Amino acid sequence: MKILVTGGTGYIGSHTAVELQEAGFEVIIADNLSNSEAGVIDRIAEITGTRPAFEVVDLTDVDATGKLFLKYPGIIAVIHFAALKSVSESVERPLAYYQNNIVSLLNLIREMECQHIPHLVFSSSCTVYGQPEKLPVTEDAPFRTPWSPYGNTKQVSEQIIRDVCRVSSFNSILLRYFNPAGAHHTALIGELPLGVPNNLVPYITQTAAGKRDYLRIFGNDYNTPDGTAIRDYIHVVDLAKAHVAALTRLVERKNTQQAEAFNLGTGKGYSVMEVVQSFERVSGVRLNYRYVPRRPGDVEQVWADPSLANRELAWKAEQDLDEMLRSAWNWEKRLMER
Ligand code: NAD
Ligand code: UFG
């Protein structure tokens, strides 16, 4: 079964391509390499023994997107990762985010309709919930006004997909990721942040590697046990496996609604300080950090109720926080060698 993976040379897409190939799917990757490198294809091939087809395509280009589908007839489903993803950058460059994330989705759905491809798995985010009133957060929690253009692109994209599903035979699964972390156990693929990382785990590993002077911990005055903010970190390989489960549900027509949303998290929240302690434990490296004021736009605490995904997708996150930090550190060390 041929699956198109957009954004497949990126962080989550590359791990998912590995899991898809290992589950027997034929993978075609389309990426414009705006935030990844083509060498990832070699490393997917090294891990799985199979080289996925790869096309450099900008999905905001309607003609190029059309040609992609014509070149690969017989695609049965699309997993759409391709997007710009920095919350802070989106505040500075809102038009770039709306243009890239919304136009690429519209082009993709239009081409899927033309080619009668009925299944779409979409990368959404727990940012759609903002600071939820009840924790753990369930899928029926109301959307909050997004705090960034990036968050808004995820809300709008979910709405576009739901609207299309209402008037066609299109089926979609919207996967709301909590905080992906870690890397493949081979250390051949992982997160490759360009420039200064925004996210906690790459910032920790780059600090330990000597690329950054110290980690700034944004806020130690939150209403949490140690005063630092709480998130639900999920191993990227667990996340990747959930995509295989979602895709299988769609192609086997086991979905109960045309647009279904699932939380992908572990169901456990960890504070920033606990993440730092986990890193120190598994790496044996003392981390240089300082408390600084809260980062604007951050919510205090959020973690998932993943029971719907556990039940309906027959999937469960298995790897713990230590494993996320251990694999992220191994990946960082591999990058230093390179
Ligand atoms: P990433 O930047 O590593 O991967 C995204 C890939 O999409 C990159 O390889 C980039 O080159 C490509 N891309 C971007 N715009 C494109 C376009 N117009 N045409 C073709 N390719 C394009 O990001 P990631 O962390 O792997 O995130 C994947 C998806 O998951 C994104 O949609 C992101 O918004 C979403 N998400 C990520 C996180 C996270 O913390 N990493 C959390 C929630 C949701
Ligand atoms: N943090 C620090 N120092 C840093 C970086 C982060 O203290 O240098 C803190 C943040 O303040 C926050 C926690 O670590 O409390 C996690 O921050 P991240 O930036 O790693 O993650 P976010 O929860 O802010 O957001 C991430 C992605 C979003 C995605 C969201 C939910 O950046 O794109 O997870 O999936 F939508």
JSON list of C-alpha atoms in Angstrom, two decimals, residues 249 253-260 312:
[
{"chain": "A", "resi": 249, "resn": "ARG", "atom": "CA", "xyz": [-7.77, 2.32, 11.13]},
{"chain": "A", "resi": 253, "resn": "ARG", "atom": "CA", "xyz": [-12.45, 1.55, 7.46]},
{"chain": "A", "resi": 254, "resn": "LYS", "atom": "CA", "xyz": [-12.66, 1.10, 11.22]},
{"chain": "A", "resi": 255, "resn": "ASN", "atom": "CA", "xyz": [-13.18, 4.81, 11.85]},
{"chain": "A", "resi": 256, "resn": "THR", "atom": "CA", "xyz": [-16.53, 5.67, 13.44]},
{"chain": "A", "resi": 257, "resn": "GLN", "atom": "CA", "xyz": [-16.67, 9.27, 12.16]},
{"chain": "A", "resi": 258, "resn": "GLN", "atom": "CA", "xyz": [-15.29, 10.84, 9.01]},
{"chain": "A", "resi": 259, "resn": "ALA", "atom": "CA", "xyz": [-13.12, 13.19, 11.07]},
{"chain": "A", "resi": 260, "resn": "GLU", "atom": "CA", "xyz": [-11.79, 11.78, 14.32]},
{"chain": "A", "resi": 312, "resn": "GLU", "atom": "CA", "xyz": [-9.63, 3.08, 19.54]}
]
